[in-house]
Amino acid sequence: MAEPSELPEIDLDVADVKRIALTTDPRGETMISFEMASGQVMNLVFSPETFAKLEALMAKANEAQAQASPIQ
């Protein structure tokens, strides 16, 4: 069987975000919408499982940041 080809990375410059919205639909999918100051909208759609993984990763990152930069 042939090896799958590598997918290219996608770099998006997110600058000057005007609004961020998080919504969940009845199927359990979660969408994070970023509206840029230019009017461009970027939507990220997550399955329930993938969003749970994202939440867990963000919690770990927040904990690591808090330990590295404690409030003084």
Coordinates of C-alpha atoms in Angstrom, one line a residue:
M1 CA 0.0 0.0 0.0
A2 CA 1.3 3.5 -0.8
E3 CA 2.2 5.8 2.0
P4 CA -0.2 8.8 2.4
S5 CA 1.3 12.0 1.0
E6 CA 2.2 14.7 3.6
L7 CA -0.3 17.4 4.0
P8 CA 1.0 21.0 3.9
E9 CA 0.9 23.1 7.0
I10 CA -1.5 26.0 6.9
D11 CA -0.2 29.3 8.5
L12 CA -2.8 31.9 9.1
D13 CA -1.9 35.3 10.4
V14 CA -4.4 36.3 13.0
A15 CA -4.0 39.9 13.8
D16 CA -6.4 42.5 15.2
V17 CA -9.3 40.1 16.1
K18 CA -12.5 42.1 16.4
R19 CA -14.7 39.3 17.9
I20 CA -14.5 35.7 18.9
A21 CA -17.6 33.6 19.3
L22 CA -18.0 30.0 20.5
T23 CA -21.2 28.1 19.6
T24 CA -22.3 24.5 19.9
D25 CA -24.9 22.9 17.7
P26 CA -27.5 20.2 18.6
R27 CA -25.2 17.5 17.2
G28 CA -22.5 18.5 19.7
E29 CA -20.1 20.2 17.2
T30 CA -18.4 23.3 18.5
M31 CA -17.5 26.2 16.3
I32 CA -15.1 28.9 17.2
S33 CA -15.5 32.0 14.9
F34 CA -12.8 34.7 14.7
E35 CA -13.9 38.0 13.0
M36 CA -10.9 40.1 12.0
A37 CA -10.9 43.9 11.9
S38 CA -10.9 43.6 8.1
G39 CA -14.2 41.7 8.2
Q40 CA -12.6 38.4 7.3
V41 CA -14.2 35.5 9.3
M42 CA -12.4 32.2 10.1
N43 CA -14.5 29.4 11.5
L44 CA -13.0 26.3 13.2
V45 CA -15.4 23.4 13.6
F46 CA -14.7 20.7 16.1
S47 CA -16.3 17.3 16.8
P48 CA -17.2 16.8 20.5
E49 CA -14.1 14.5 21.0
T50 CA -11.7 16.9 19.3
F51 CA -13.0 19.9 21.3
A52 CA -12.6 18.0 24.5
K53 CA -9.0 17.3 23.6
L54 CA -8.5 21.0 22.8
E55 CA -10.0 22.0 26.2
A56 CA -7.6 19.5 28.0
L57 CA -4.6 20.9 26.1
M58 CA -5.6 24.5 26.9
A59 CA -6.0 23.6 30.6
K60 CA -2.5 22.0 30.7
A61 CA -1.0 25.1 28.9
N62 CA -2.7 27.5 31.3
E63 CA -1.4 25.5 34.3
A64 CA 2.1 25.5 32.9
Q65 CA 1.9 29.2 32.2
A66 CA 0.7 29.8 35.8
Q67 CA 3.6 27.9 37.2
A68 CA 6.1 29.7 35.0
S69 CA 4.7 33.1 35.8
P70 CA 3.1 33.1 39.3
I71 CA 1.2 36.1 40.4
Q72 CA 3.4 38.2 42.7

